[in-house]
Amino acid sequence: MSDTEKKIADTKGQYLQAVSQGQRLTDAEWRNCRIVLTTERVALLGDNKRQISLTDIDRIADRFDVNQQSAGVSDYIALYIGEDVVLVSASDHETFEIDFYRASLDGAIVLVQHPALKGGVVQSAEWTKGRLKVTDEALKLAMADGQAVIIERADIGDLAVEEKQVSGEERTVIQVEHSEDDISVETHLAGEEFHATVLQTMLEDSAEQNRADLDLSSTEKRVIMALHSGVSPFDIPNFVGIDVEKTEEIFDRLIELDVISVLRERTEVNLTTKGRRVAGERMGEQ
């Protein structure tokens, strides 16, 4: 390893060569190995030793089921290297994924438009360079203009990918919806092909997980849309057409799912003996 290269992960796992020199290997099998991930490469150490430089990876994906062997494993990363595709599955794959994202993206410079939309309204933000940092919970951006943008992975909503002209070049633009100060915003990201594909995979995984965590009824979705459009929580029963008790049940469930948060609670009270005495005294004075 070079003086600047740092080890990020060292774990057990397996790999499968799905494509070699453009040829799909339908008879490929998983091979057990030790996986060493650094800031510069992925090393697969087994009967045969293979090292893959991160700079040689064209793009990644979370599925490439070339045969039943690959389809039978639920979690792996597909690495596209020239005319080859190698599938890598770690024993603790969720942790390895985050480590891989960190190795690929930490310190990378991308173009950022933030906020591109705020509260659904198009903003006039210019494209600005931003330096990436990946944590277990978020994607952080240190902007050239001094801003610090944090995209919490558990907060990602919609995600879209388009090819657009950015700074005079055709680039992959990732449009990610999240929240900032309890307001829905959309941040646009554009970078080199490898960084863009890693960002897209990471953010799509988060968006899909967030959607999978929610199993909402049509009424619950109507309540969410009403709140999003500015309807007061106290007006929800009349606006949606449900009674107060049902509204409270839906609010409680949405709070449990972390879809809404409590700003303040009204406290239900009864007068104590002392309170009734004070009231009686006041009535006697009138």
PDB file of C-alpha atoms in Angstrom:
ATOM      1  CA  MET A   1       0.000   0.000   0.000  1.00  0.00           C
ATOM      2  CA  SER A   2       1.099   3.572  -0.670  1.00  0.00           C
ATOM      3  CA  ASP A   3       1.679   6.085   2.116  1.00  0.00           C
ATOM      4  CA  THR A   4      -1.647   7.757   1.337  1.00  0.00           C
ATOM      5  CA  GLU A   5      -3.682   4.544   0.980  1.00  0.00           C
ATOM      6  CA  LYS A   6      -5.728   3.621   4.067  1.00  0.00           C
ATOM      7  CA  LYS A   7      -7.487   0.375   4.933  1.00  0.00           C
ATOM      8  CA  ILE A   8     -11.214   0.850   5.509  1.00  0.00           C
ATOM      9  CA  ALA A   9     -12.536  -2.706   5.888  1.00  0.00           C
ATOM     10  CA  ASP A  10     -11.209  -6.237   6.255  1.00  0.00           C
ATOM     11  CA  THR A  11     -13.917  -8.895   6.327  1.00  0.00           C
ATOM     12  CA  LYS A  12     -14.964 -12.331   5.122  1.00  0.00           C
ATOM     13  CA  GLY A  13     -17.198 -12.778   2.110  1.00  0.00           C
ATOM     14  CA  GLN A  14     -17.472 -14.211  -1.378  1.00  0.00           C
ATOM     15  CA  TYR A  15     -17.245 -13.095  -4.970  1.00  0.00           C
ATOM     16  CA  LEU A  16     -18.522 -14.293  -8.341  1.00  0.00           C
ATOM     17  CA  GLN A  17     -17.166 -13.411 -11.776  1.00  0.00           C
ATOM     18  CA  ALA A  18     -20.402 -12.803 -13.699  1.00  0.00           C
ATOM     19  CA  VAL A  19     -18.892 -11.429 -16.934  1.00  0.00           C
ATOM     20  CA  SER A  20     -15.395 -11.887 -18.328  1.00  0.00           C
ATOM     21  CA  GLN A  21     -14.235  -9.926 -21.383  1.00  0.00           C
ATOM     22  CA  GLY A  22     -17.856  -9.235 -22.308  1.00  0.00           C
ATOM     23  CA  GLN A  23     -18.912 -12.891 -22.020  1.00  0.00           C
ATOM     24  CA  ARG A  24     -21.629 -13.767 -19.486  1.00  0.00           C
ATOM     25  CA  LEU A  25     -20.493 -16.727 -17.364  1.00  0.00           C
ATOM     26  CA  THR A  26     -23.729 -18.623 -16.743  1.00  0.00           C
ATOM     27  CA  ASP A  27     -21.832 -21.419 -14.956  1.00  0.00           C
ATOM     28  CA  ALA A  28     -20.036 -19.059 -12.539  1.00  0.00           C
ATOM     29  CA  GLU A  29     -19.912 -19.983  -8.857  1.00  0.00           C
ATOM     30  CA  TRP A  30     -19.336 -18.055  -5.662  1.00  0.00           C
ATOM     31  CA  ARG A  31     -15.830 -18.268  -4.221  1.00  0.00           C
ATOM     32  CA  ASN A  32     -15.113 -17.669  -0.544  1.00  0.00           C
ATOM     33  CA  CYS A  33     -12.570 -14.949   0.110  1.00  0.00           C
ATOM     34  CA  ARG A  34     -11.246 -12.309   2.431  1.00  0.00           C
ATOM     35  CA  ILE A  35     -12.316  -8.834   1.315  1.00  0.00           C
ATOM     36  CA  VAL A  36      -9.929  -5.970   1.982  1.00  0.00           C
ATOM     37  CA  LEU A  37     -11.220  -2.516   1.106  1.00  0.00           C
ATOM     38  CA  THR A  38      -8.956   0.518   1.057  1.00  0.00           C
ATOM     39  CA  THR A  39      -9.253   4.082  -0.146  1.00  0.00           C
ATOM     40  CA  GLU A  40      -7.797   2.932  -3.469  1.00  0.00           C
ATOM     41  CA  ARG A  41      -8.875  -0.671  -4.169  1.00  0.00           C
ATOM     42  CA  VAL A  42     -10.906  -3.774  -3.381  1.00  0.00           C
ATOM     43  CA  ALA A  43      -8.763  -6.872  -2.811  1.00  0.00           C
ATOM     44  CA  LEU A  44     -10.398 -10.309  -3.048  1.00  0.00           C
ATOM     45  CA  LEU A  45      -8.070 -12.787  -1.342  1.00  0.00           C
ATOM     46  CA  GLY A  46      -8.905 -16.478  -1.785  1.00  0.00           C
ATOM     47  CA  ASP A  47      -7.539 -19.346  -3.867  1.00  0.00           C
ATOM     48  CA  ASN A  48      -6.842 -16.654  -6.424  1.00  0.00           C
ATOM     49  CA  LYS A  49      -5.959 -13.068  -5.603  1.00  0.00           C
ATOM     50  CA  ARG A  50      -7.711 -10.259  -7.421  1.00  0.00           C
ATOM     51  CA  GLN A  51      -7.263  -6.543  -6.850  1.00  0.00           C
ATOM     52  CA  ILE A  52      -9.680  -4.015  -8.316  1.00  0.00           C
ATOM     53  CA  SER A  53      -8.644  -0.377  -8.340  1.00  0.00           C
ATOM     54  CA  LEU A  54     -11.528   1.942  -7.505  1.00  0.00           C
ATOM     55  CA  THR A  55     -10.492   4.160 -10.411  1.00  0.00           C
ATOM     56  CA  ASP A  56     -10.991   1.205 -12.791  1.00  0.00           C
ATOM     57  CA  ILE A  57     -14.640   0.736 -11.781  1.00  0.00           C
ATOM     58  CA  ASP A  58     -16.973   2.250 -14.382  1.00  0.00           C
ATOM     59  CA  ARG A  59     -20.156   1.870 -12.396  1.00  0.00           C
ATOM     60  CA  ILE A  60     -21.854  -0.258  -9.754  1.00  0.00           C
ATOM     61  CA  ALA A  61     -25.271  -1.843  -9.286  1.00  0.00           C
ATOM     62  CA  ASP A  62     -27.016  -3.803  -6.562  1.00  0.00           C
ATOM     63  CA  ARG A  63     -28.143  -6.678  -8.845  1.00  0.00           C
ATOM     64  CA  PHE A  64     -26.701  -8.616 -11.769  1.00  0.00           C
ATOM     65  CA  ASP A  65     -28.248 -12.078 -11.612  1.00  0.00           C
ATOM     66  CA  VAL A  66     -26.300 -13.942 -14.270  1.00  0.00           C
ATOM     67  CA  ASN A  67     -27.473 -17.361 -12.982  1.00  0.00           C
ATOM     68  CA  GLN A  68     -29.204 -19.109 -10.071  1.00  0.00           C
ATOM     69  CA  GLN A  69     -26.009 -18.878  -8.014  1.00  0.00           C
ATOM     70  CA  SER A  70     -26.081 -15.093  -8.080  1.00  0.00           C
ATOM     71  CA  ALA A  71     -29.874 -14.869  -7.791  1.00  0.00           C
ATOM     72  CA  GLY A  72     -29.744 -16.972  -4.617  1.00  0.00           C
ATOM     73  CA  VAL A  73     -27.726 -14.349  -2.726  1.00  0.00           C
ATOM     74  CA  SER A  74     -29.817 -11.444  -1.451  1.00  0.00           C
ATOM     75  CA  ASP A  75     -27.101  -8.821  -0.950  1.00  0.00           C
ATOM     76  CA  TYR A  76     -24.094  -8.016  -3.088  1.00  0.00           C
ATOM     77  CA  ILE A  77     -22.477  -5.187  -5.062  1.00  0.00           C
ATOM     78  CA  ALA A  78     -21.969  -5.613  -8.801  1.00  0.00           C
ATOM     79  CA  LEU A  79     -18.740  -3.939  -9.943  1.00  0.00           C
ATOM     80  CA  TYR A  80     -18.473  -3.094 -13.658  1.00  0.00           C
ATOM     81  CA  ILE A  81     -14.811  -2.977 -14.691  1.00  0.00           C
ATOM     82  CA  GLY A  82     -14.360  -2.539 -18.427  1.00  0.00           C
ATOM     83  CA  GLU A  83     -15.782  -5.722 -20.014  1.00  0.00           C
ATOM     84  CA  ASP A  84     -15.896  -7.568 -16.667  1.00  0.00           C
ATOM     85  CA  VAL A  85     -18.563  -7.706 -13.968  1.00  0.00           C
ATOM     86  CA  VAL A  86     -17.633  -8.991 -10.504  1.00  0.00           C
ATOM     87  CA  LEU A  87     -20.188  -9.542  -7.737  1.00  0.00           C
ATOM     88  CA  VAL A  88     -18.954  -9.026  -4.167  1.00  0.00           C
ATOM     89  CA  SER A  89     -20.935 -10.105  -1.091  1.00  0.00           C
ATOM     90  CA  ALA A  90     -19.593  -9.460   2.420  1.00  0.00           C
ATOM     91  CA  SER A  91     -20.635 -11.317   5.563  1.00  0.00           C
ATOM     92  CA  ASP A  92     -21.949  -8.062   7.043  1.00  0.00           C
ATOM     93  CA  HIS A  93     -23.036  -6.601   3.753  1.00  0.00           C
ATOM     94  CA  GLU A  94     -24.821  -3.504   5.039  1.00  0.00           C
ATOM     95  CA  THR A  95     -21.675  -2.359   6.843  1.00  0.00           C
ATOM     96  CA  PHE A  96     -19.514  -3.202   3.816  1.00  0.00           C
ATOM     97  CA  GLU A  97     -21.798  -1.154   1.552  1.00  0.00           C
ATOM     98  CA  ILE A  98     -21.381   1.935   3.727  1.00  0.00           C
ATOM     99  CA  ASP A  99     -17.625   1.354   3.815  1.00  0.00           C
ATOM    100  CA  PHE A 100     -17.563   1.025   0.015  1.00  0.00           C
ATOM    101  CA  TYR A 101     -19.545   4.246  -0.398  1.00  0.00           C
ATOM    102  CA  ARG A 102     -17.129   5.965   1.983  1.00  0.00           C
ATOM    103  CA  ALA A 103     -14.066   4.658   0.130  1.00  0.00           C
ATOM    104  CA  SER A 104     -15.506   5.756  -3.221  1.00  0.00           C
ATOM    105  CA  LEU A 105     -16.945   9.143  -2.288  1.00  0.00           C
ATOM    106  CA  ASP A 106     -15.180  10.664   0.713  1.00  0.00           C
ATOM    107  CA  GLY A 107     -13.312  13.756  -0.426  1.00  0.00           C
ATOM    108  CA  ALA A 108     -14.710  13.637  -3.964  1.00  0.00           C
ATOM    109  CA  ILE A 109     -15.727  16.962  -5.534  1.00  0.00           C
ATOM    110  CA  VAL A 110     -19.140  17.136  -7.210  1.00  0.00           C
ATOM    111  CA  LEU A 111     -21.357  19.905  -8.539  1.00  0.00           C
ATOM    112  CA  VAL A 112     -24.288  20.800  -6.300  1.00  0.00           C
ATOM    113  CA  GLN A 113     -27.419  22.878  -6.831  1.00  0.00           C
ATOM    114  CA  HIS A 114     -28.981  23.542  -3.433  1.00  0.00           C
ATOM    115  CA  PRO A 115     -31.780  24.091  -2.953  1.00  0.00           C
ATOM    116  CA  ALA A 116     -33.002  23.474  -6.477  1.00  0.00           C
ATOM    117  CA  LEU A 117     -36.552  23.342  -5.117  1.00  0.00           C
ATOM    118  CA  LYS A 118     -37.843  24.503  -1.740  1.00  0.00           C
ATOM    119  CA  GLY A 119     -41.377  23.727  -0.670  1.00  0.00           C
ATOM    120  CA  GLY A 120     -42.034  22.638  -4.258  1.00  0.00           C
ATOM    121  CA  VAL A 121     -40.977  26.038  -5.631  1.00  0.00           C
ATOM    122  CA  VAL A 122     -38.072  26.323  -8.094  1.00  0.00           C
ATOM    123  CA  GLN A 123     -35.154  28.324  -6.651  1.00  0.00           C
ATOM    124  CA  SER A 124     -32.436  30.310  -8.401  1.00  0.00           C
ATOM    125  CA  ALA A 125     -29.486  28.511  -6.789  1.00  0.00           C
ATOM    126  CA  GLU A 126     -26.378  28.263  -8.957  1.00  0.00           C
ATOM    127  CA  TRP A 127     -24.313  25.103  -9.400  1.00  0.00           C
ATOM    128  CA  THR A 128     -21.516  25.107  -6.807  1.00  0.00           C
ATOM    129  CA  LYS A 129     -18.686  22.689  -6.078  1.00  0.00           C
ATOM    130  CA  GLY A 130     -19.105  20.540  -2.984  1.00  0.00           C
ATOM    131  CA  ARG A 131     -16.860  18.048  -1.188  1.00  0.00           C
ATOM    132  CA  LEU A 132     -18.521  14.751  -0.198  1.00  0.00           C
ATOM    133  CA  LYS A 133     -18.388  12.897   3.094  1.00  0.00           C
ATOM    134  CA  VAL A 134     -20.334   9.703   3.845  1.00  0.00           C
ATOM    135  CA  THR A 135     -21.392   8.687   7.358  1.00  0.00           C
ATOM    136  CA  ASP A 136     -23.562   5.814   8.551  1.00  0.00           C
ATOM    137  CA  GLU A 137     -26.579   8.116   8.657  1.00  0.00           C
ATOM    138  CA  ALA A 138     -26.033  10.825   6.061  1.00  0.00           C
ATOM    139  CA  LEU A 139     -24.379  12.261   2.986  1.00  0.00           C
ATOM    140  CA  LYS A 140     -22.639  15.508   3.909  1.00  0.00           C
ATOM    141  CA  LEU A 141     -21.612  18.263   1.493  1.00  0.00           C
ATOM    142  CA  ALA A 142     -19.128  21.013   2.301  1.00  0.00           C
ATOM    143  CA  MET A 143     -19.899  23.673  -0.284  1.00  0.00           C
ATOM    144  CA  ALA A 144     -17.422  26.088  -1.855  1.00  0.00           C
ATOM    145  CA  ASP A 145     -19.706  28.983  -0.880  1.00  0.00           C
ATOM    146  CA  GLY A 146     -19.534  28.028   2.806  1.00  0.00           C
ATOM    147  CA  GLN A 147     -22.813  26.138   3.071  1.00  0.00           C
ATOM    148  CA  ALA A 148     -22.991  22.782   4.833  1.00  0.00           C
ATOM    149  CA  VAL A 149     -25.686  20.530   3.348  1.00  0.00           C
ATOM    150  CA  ILE A 150     -26.673  17.330   5.144  1.00  0.00           C
ATOM    151  CA  ILE A 151     -28.874  14.733   3.445  1.00  0.00           C
ATOM    152  CA  GLU A 152     -30.044  12.264   6.076  1.00  0.00           C
ATOM    153  CA  ARG A 153     -30.414   8.829   4.472  1.00  0.00           C
ATOM    154  CA  ALA A 154     -33.530   8.068   6.553  1.00  0.00           C
ATOM    155  CA  ASP A 155     -35.055  11.359   5.340  1.00  0.00           C
ATOM    156  CA  ILE A 156     -34.750  10.786   1.590  1.00  0.00           C
ATOM    157  CA  GLY A 157     -38.081  10.828  -0.245  1.00  0.00           C
ATOM    158  CA  ASP A 158     -38.321  10.990  -4.021  1.00  0.00           C
ATOM    159  CA  LEU A 159     -35.299  10.423  -6.230  1.00  0.00           C
ATOM    160  CA  ALA A 160     -34.939  11.099  -9.954  1.00  0.00           C
ATOM    161  CA  VAL A 161     -32.029  10.809 -12.371  1.00  0.00           C
ATOM    162  CA  GLU A 162     -31.729  12.789 -15.613  1.00  0.00           C
ATOM    163  CA  GLU A 163     -29.082  13.624 -18.189  1.00  0.00           C
ATOM    164  CA  LYS A 164     -28.635  17.407 -18.307  1.00  0.00           C
ATOM    165  CA  GLN A 165     -26.227  20.087 -19.431  1.00  0.00           C
ATOM    166  CA  VAL A 166     -24.278  21.248 -16.385  1.00  0.00           C
ATOM    167  CA  SER A 167     -21.353  23.676 -16.727  1.00  0.00           C
ATOM    168  CA  GLY A 168     -21.249  23.056 -20.463  1.00  0.00           C
ATOM    169  CA  GLU A 169     -21.167  19.250 -20.241  1.00  0.00           C
ATOM    170  CA  GLU A 170     -23.768  16.498 -20.476  1.00  0.00           C
ATOM    171  CA  ARG A 171     -23.855  14.989 -16.994  1.00  0.00           C
ATOM    172  CA  THR A 172     -25.910  12.579 -14.922  1.00  0.00           C
ATOM    173  CA  VAL A 173     -27.910  14.711 -12.481  1.00  0.00           C
ATOM    174  CA  ILE A 174     -29.304  13.080  -9.327  1.00  0.00           C
ATOM    175  CA  GLN A 175     -32.307  14.925  -7.935  1.00  0.00           C
ATOM    176  CA  VAL A 176     -32.868  13.974  -4.298  1.00  0.00           C
ATOM    177  CA  GLU A 177     -35.775  15.187  -2.161  1.00  0.00           C
ATOM    178  CA  HIS A 178     -35.229  15.539   1.586  1.00  0.00           C
ATOM    179  CA  SER A 179     -36.046  18.050   4.322  1.00  0.00           C
ATOM    180  CA  GLU A 180     -34.286  21.054   5.769  1.00  0.00           C
ATOM    181  CA  ASP A 181     -35.670  22.888   8.799  1.00  0.00           C
ATOM    182  CA  ASP A 182     -38.885  20.829   8.373  1.00  0.00           C
ATOM    183  CA  ILE A 183     -39.309  22.129   4.799  1.00  0.00           C
ATOM    184  CA  SER A 184     -39.167  19.839   1.773  1.00  0.00           C
ATOM    185  CA  VAL A 185     -36.181  20.691  -0.427  1.00  0.00           C
ATOM    186  CA  GLU A 186     -34.597  19.147  -3.489  1.00  0.00           C
ATOM    187  CA  THR A 187     -30.842  18.993  -3.956  1.00  0.00           C
ATOM    188  CA  HIS A 188     -29.300  18.259  -7.360  1.00  0.00           C
ATOM    189  CA  LEU A 189     -25.931  16.471  -7.630  1.00  0.00           C
ATOM    190  CA  ALA A 190     -23.721  15.982 -10.688  1.00  0.00           C
ATOM    191  CA  GLY A 191     -20.248  14.491 -10.925  1.00  0.00           C
ATOM    192  CA  GLU A 192     -17.905  12.164 -12.738  1.00  0.00           C
ATOM    193  CA  GLU A 193     -19.505   8.933 -13.999  1.00  0.00           C
ATOM    194  CA  PHE A 194     -18.160   6.706 -11.215  1.00  0.00           C
ATOM    195  CA  HIS A 195     -19.094   9.113  -8.429  1.00  0.00           C
ATOM    196  CA  ALA A 196     -22.525   9.621  -9.990  1.00  0.00           C
ATOM    197  CA  THR A 197     -23.253   5.896 -10.192  1.00  0.00           C
ATOM    198  CA  VAL A 198     -22.150   5.293  -6.578  1.00  0.00           C
ATOM    199  CA  LEU A 199     -24.218   8.255  -5.366  1.00  0.00           C
ATOM    200  CA  GLN A 200     -27.232   7.044  -7.333  1.00  0.00           C
ATOM    201  CA  THR A 201     -27.007   3.505  -5.939  1.00  0.00           C
ATOM    202  CA  MET A 202     -26.518   4.700  -2.367  1.00  0.00           C
ATOM    203  CA  LEU A 203     -29.374   7.207  -2.458  1.00  0.00           C
ATOM    204  CA  GLU A 204     -31.735   4.841  -4.314  1.00  0.00           C
ATOM    205  CA  ASP A 205     -31.130   2.172  -1.671  1.00  0.00           C
ATOM    206  CA  SER A 206     -32.072   4.675   1.026  1.00  0.00           C
ATOM    207  CA  ALA A 207     -35.163   5.907  -0.835  1.00  0.00           C
ATOM    208  CA  GLU A 208     -36.377   2.345  -1.466  1.00  0.00           C
ATOM    209  CA  GLN A 209     -35.804   1.411   2.173  1.00  0.00           C
ATOM    210  CA  ASN A 210     -37.741   4.453   3.332  1.00  0.00           C
ATOM    211  CA  ARG A 211     -40.637   3.550   1.021  1.00  0.00           C
ATOM    212  CA  ALA A 212     -40.559  -0.058   2.206  1.00  0.00           C
ATOM    213  CA  ASP A 213     -40.787   1.076   5.841  1.00  0.00           C
ATOM    214  CA  LEU A 214     -44.179   2.678   5.134  1.00  0.00           C
ATOM    215  CA  ASP A 215     -47.398   0.793   4.528  1.00  0.00           C
ATOM    216  CA  LEU A 216     -49.938   3.603   4.544  1.00  0.00           C
ATOM    217  CA  SER A 217     -53.672   3.507   3.946  1.00  0.00           C
ATOM    218  CA  SER A 218     -55.305   5.863   1.460  1.00  0.00           C
ATOM    219  CA  THR A 219     -56.723   7.918   4.356  1.00  0.00           C
ATOM    220  CA  GLU A 220     -53.298   8.220   5.969  1.00  0.00           C
ATOM    221  CA  LYS A 221     -51.858   9.403   2.646  1.00  0.00           C
ATOM    222  CA  ARG A 222     -54.661  12.001   2.345  1.00  0.00           C
ATOM    223  CA  VAL A 223     -53.822  13.281   5.831  1.00  0.00           C
ATOM    224  CA  ILE A 224     -50.148  13.596   4.872  1.00  0.00           C
ATOM    225  CA  MET A 225     -50.991  15.450   1.660  1.00  0.00           C
ATOM    226  CA  ALA A 226     -53.332  17.787   3.557  1.00  0.00           C
ATOM    227  CA  LEU A 227     -50.604  18.619   6.071  1.00  0.00           C
ATOM    228  CA  HIS A 228     -48.110  19.089   3.234  1.00  0.00           C
ATOM    229  CA  SER A 229     -50.459  21.565   1.524  1.00  0.00           C
ATOM    230  CA  GLY A 230     -50.663  23.662   4.689  1.00  0.00           C
ATOM    231  CA  VAL A 231     -53.895  22.463   6.322  1.00  0.00           C
ATOM    232  CA  SER A 232     -53.793  22.957  10.095  1.00  0.00           C
ATOM    233  CA  PRO A 233     -53.736  19.713  12.134  1.00  0.00           C
ATOM    234  CA  PHE A 234     -56.885  20.967  13.905  1.00  0.00           C
ATOM    235  CA  ASP A 235     -58.710  21.258  10.547  1.00  0.00           C
ATOM    236  CA  ILE A 236     -57.768  17.775   9.321  1.00  0.00           C
ATOM    237  CA  PRO A 237     -61.043  16.052  10.435  1.00  0.00           C
ATOM    238  CA  ASN A 238     -63.218  18.414   8.372  1.00  0.00           C
ATOM    239  CA  PHE A 239     -60.778  18.609   5.452  1.00  0.00           C
ATOM    240  CA  VAL A 240     -60.309  14.833   5.099  1.00  0.00           C
ATOM    241  CA  GLY A 241     -63.791  13.845   6.251  1.00  0.00           C
ATOM    242  CA  ILE A 242     -62.960  11.752   9.321  1.00  0.00           C
ATOM    243  CA  ASP A 243     -63.841  12.180  13.000  1.00  0.00           C
ATOM    244  CA  VAL A 244     -61.477  13.572  15.631  1.00  0.00           C
ATOM    245  CA  GLU A 245     -60.841  10.181  17.250  1.00  0.00           C
ATOM    246  CA  LYS A 246     -59.794   8.641  13.917  1.00  0.00           C
ATOM    247  CA  THR A 247     -57.572  11.654  13.234  1.00  0.00           C
ATOM    248  CA  GLU A 248     -55.811  11.180  16.574  1.00  0.00           C
ATOM    249  CA  GLU A 249     -55.263   7.482  15.783  1.00  0.00           C
ATOM    250  CA  ILE A 250     -53.710   8.368  12.419  1.00  0.00           C
ATOM    251  CA  PHE A 251     -51.504  11.038  14.006  1.00  0.00           C
ATOM    252  CA  ASP A 252     -50.272   8.514  16.602  1.00  0.00           C
ATOM    253  CA  ARG A 253     -49.410   5.990  13.886  1.00  0.00           C
ATOM    254  CA  LEU A 254     -47.649   8.584  11.708  1.00  0.00           C
ATOM    255  CA  ILE A 255     -45.640   9.719  14.736  1.00  0.00           C
ATOM    256  CA  GLU A 256     -44.571   6.101  15.369  1.00  0.00           C
ATOM    257  CA  LEU A 257     -43.497   5.813  11.716  1.00  0.00           C
ATOM    258  CA  ASP A 258     -41.563   9.096  12.038  1.00  0.00           C
ATOM    259  CA  VAL A 259     -43.657  10.610   9.233  1.00  0.00           C
ATOM    260  CA  ILE A 260     -44.739  13.550  11.389  1.00  0.00           C
ATOM    261  CA  SER A 261     -43.296  15.049  14.550  1.00  0.00           C
ATOM    262  CA  VAL A 262     -45.000  16.631  17.553  1.00  0.00           C
ATOM    263  CA  LEU A 263     -44.521  20.383  17.822  1.00  0.00           C
ATOM    264  CA  ARG A 264     -46.542  20.782  21.009  1.00  0.00           C
ATOM    265  CA  GLU A 265     -49.113  18.784  22.920  1.00  0.00           C
ATOM    266  CA  ARG A 266     -52.323  20.010  24.459  1.00  0.00           C
ATOM    267  CA  THR A 267     -52.593  18.685  28.007  1.00  0.00           C
ATOM    268  CA  GLU A 268     -55.945  17.251  29.103  1.00  0.00           C
ATOM    269  CA  VAL A 269     -56.672  18.414  32.651  1.00  0.00           C
ATOM    270  CA  ASN A 270     -59.198  18.026  35.457  1.00  0.00           C
ATOM    271  CA  LEU A 271     -59.628  20.339  38.446  1.00  0.00           C
ATOM    272  CA  THR A 272     -58.244  19.029  41.715  1.00  0.00           C
ATOM    273  CA  THR A 273     -59.917  19.647  45.085  1.00  0.00           C
ATOM    274  CA  LYS A 274     -57.804  22.777  45.476  1.00  0.00           C
ATOM    275  CA  GLY A 275     -58.794  23.950  42.037  1.00  0.00           C
ATOM    276  CA  ARG A 276     -62.487  23.468  42.692  1.00  0.00           C
ATOM    277  CA  ARG A 277     -62.129  25.466  45.908  1.00  0.00           C
ATOM    278  CA  VAL A 278     -60.466  28.340  44.008  1.00  0.00           C
ATOM    279  CA  ALA A 279     -63.274  28.263  41.434  1.00  0.00           C
ATOM    280  CA  GLY A 280     -65.885  28.288  44.158  1.00  0.00           C
ATOM    281  CA  GLU A 281     -64.258  31.261  45.834  1.00  0.00           C
ATOM    282  CA  ARG A 282     -64.155  33.179  42.550  1.00  0.00           C
ATOM    283  CA  MET A 283     -67.814  32.453  41.872  1.00  0.00           C
ATOM    284  CA  GLY A 284     -68.693  33.684  45.376  1.00  0.00           C
ATOM    285  CA  GLU A 285     -66.939  36.961  44.680  1.00  0.00           C
ATOM    286  CA  GLN A 286     -69.044  37.698  41.624  1.00  0.00           C
TER     287      GLN A 286
END
